């Protein structure tokens, strides 16, 4: 894990714990036992959390709907789950006025990047 300096913002700690847990669970599940990289930075009034695995990756044709309810990037026969984790993660991030992005290539792994405002401006008043 890399964090060059403290990143302080106005967020719901329990919901952010859920975001981190969901992203790490996926990285462990699909990372094929490769190292997981976690980076936290704060710049331009934005906090960024990146979680990178070097596992199976996600096909381009399913990446767009991956954050939708009950959507899965792989068959449930090989990897358990309901397909709700990334939907919940996106909902929490957006309720905080942020966004989540995905960069992935099959066979090379995935990076999920969460961006949250460092101030309360633009953040939702109600958290998921």
JSON list of C-alpha atoms in Angstrom, two decimals, residues 80-122:
[
{"chain": "A", "resi": 80, "resn": "UNK", "atom": "CA", "xyz": [-19.26, -16.98, -6.07]},
{"chain": "A", "resi": 81, "resn": "UNK", "atom": "CA", "xyz": [-21.19, -13.80, -5.40]},
{"chain": "A", "resi": 82, "resn": "UNK", "atom": "CA", "xyz": [-24.43, -12.11, -6.33]},
{"chain": "A", "resi": 83, "resn": "UNK", "atom": "CA", "xyz": [-23.13, -9.39, -8.63]},
{"chain": "A", "resi": 84, "resn": "UNK", "atom": "CA", "xyz": [-24.00, -6.62, -6.17]},
{"chain": "A", "resi": 85, "resn": "UNK", "atom": "CA", "xyz": [-20.60, -5.58, -4.79]},
{"chain": "A", "resi": 86, "resn": "UNK", "atom": "CA", "xyz": [-19.59, -3.16, -7.54]},
{"chain": "A", "resi": 87, "resn": "UNK", "atom": "CA", "xyz": [-23.13, -1.80, -7.81]},
{"chain": "A", "resi": 88, "resn": "UNK", "atom": "CA", "xyz": [-23.11, -1.02, -4.08]},
{"chain": "A", "resi": 89, "resn": "UNK", "atom": "CA", "xyz": [-19.61, 0.42, -4.37]},
{"chain": "A", "resi": 90, "resn": "UNK", "atom": "CA", "xyz": [-20.63, 2.74, -7.23]},
{"chain": "A", "resi": 91, "resn": "UNK", "atom": "CA", "xyz": [-23.75, 3.84, -5.33]},
{"chain": "A", "resi": 92, "resn": "UNK", "atom": "CA", "xyz": [-21.73, 4.74, -2.21]},
{"chain": "A", "resi": 93, "resn": "UNK", "atom": "CA", "xyz": [-19.04, 6.56, -4.20]},
{"chain": "A", "resi": 94, "resn": "UNK", "atom": "CA", "xyz": [-21.62, 8.59, -6.14]},
{"chain": "A", "resi": 95, "resn": "UNK", "atom": "CA", "xyz": [-23.50, 9.45, -2.92]},
{"chain": "A", "resi": 96, "resn": "UNK", "atom": "CA", "xyz": [-20.24, 11.03, -1.74]},
{"chain": "A", "resi": 97, "resn": "UNK", "atom": "CA", "xyz": [-20.04, 13.14, -4.91]},
{"chain": "A", "resi": 98, "resn": "UNK", "atom": "CA", "xyz": [-17.37, 10.91, -6.44]},
{"chain": "A", "resi": 99, "resn": "UNK", "atom": "CA", "xyz": [-16.92, 8.47, -9.27]},
{"chain": "A", "resi": 100, "resn": "UNK", "atom": "CA", "xyz": [-15.38, 5.06, -9.89]},
{"chain": "A", "resi": 101, "resn": "UNK", "atom": "CA", "xyz": [-13.47, 4.00, -12.98]},
{"chain": "A", "resi": 102, "resn": "UNK", "atom": "CA", "xyz": [-12.21, 0.67, -14.25]},
{"chain": "A", "resi": 103, "resn": "UNK", "atom": "CA", "xyz": [-9.18, -0.16, -16.36]},
{"chain": "A", "resi": 104, "resn": "UNK", "atom": "CA", "xyz": [-8.76, -3.81, -17.25]},
{"chain": "A", "resi": 105, "resn": "UNK", "atom": "CA", "xyz": [-7.32, -6.18, -19.80]},
{"chain": "A", "resi": 106, "resn": "UNK", "atom": "CA", "xyz": [-7.99, -9.90, -19.95]},
{"chain": "A", "resi": 107, "resn": "UNK", "atom": "CA", "xyz": [-5.06, -11.85, -18.55]},
{"chain": "A", "resi": 108, "resn": "UNK", "atom": "CA", "xyz": [-3.32, -8.75, -17.16]},
{"chain": "A", "resi": 109, "resn": "UNK", "atom": "CA", "xyz": [-5.59, -7.73, -14.30]},
{"chain": "A", "resi": 110, "resn": "UNK", "atom": "CA", "xyz": [-7.75, -4.79, -13.31]},
{"chain": "A", "resi": 111, "resn": "UNK", "atom": "CA", "xyz": [-7.48, -1.41, -11.64]},
{"chain": "A", "resi": 112, "resn": "UNK", "atom": "CA", "xyz": [-10.45, 0.21, -9.93]},
{"chain": "A", "resi": 113, "resn": "UNK", "atom": "CA", "xyz": [-9.98, 3.90, -9.19]},
{"chain": "A", "resi": 114, "resn": "UNK", "atom": "CA", "xyz": [-12.28, 5.71, -6.77]},
{"chain": "A", "resi": 115, "resn": "UNK", "atom": "CA", "xyz": [-12.24, 9.51, -6.84]},
{"chain": "A", "resi": 116, "resn": "UNK", "atom": "CA", "xyz": [-13.85, 11.48, -4.02]},
{"chain": "A", "resi": 117, "resn": "UNK", "atom": "CA", "xyz": [-13.98, 15.25, -3.44]},
{"chain": "A", "resi": 118, "resn": "UNK", "atom": "CA", "xyz": [-11.73, 16.45, -0.62]},
{"chain": "A", "resi": 119, "resn": "UNK", "atom": "CA", "xyz": [-14.39, 18.95, 0.47]},
{"chain": "A", "resi": 120, "resn": "UNK", "atom": "CA", "xyz": [-18.10, 18.55, 1.11]},
{"chain": "A", "resi": 121, "resn": "UNK", "atom": "CA", "xyz": [-18.89, 20.51, -2.06]},
{"chain": "A", "resi": 122, "resn": "UNK", "atom": "CA", "xyz": [-20.57, 18.26, -4.60]}
]
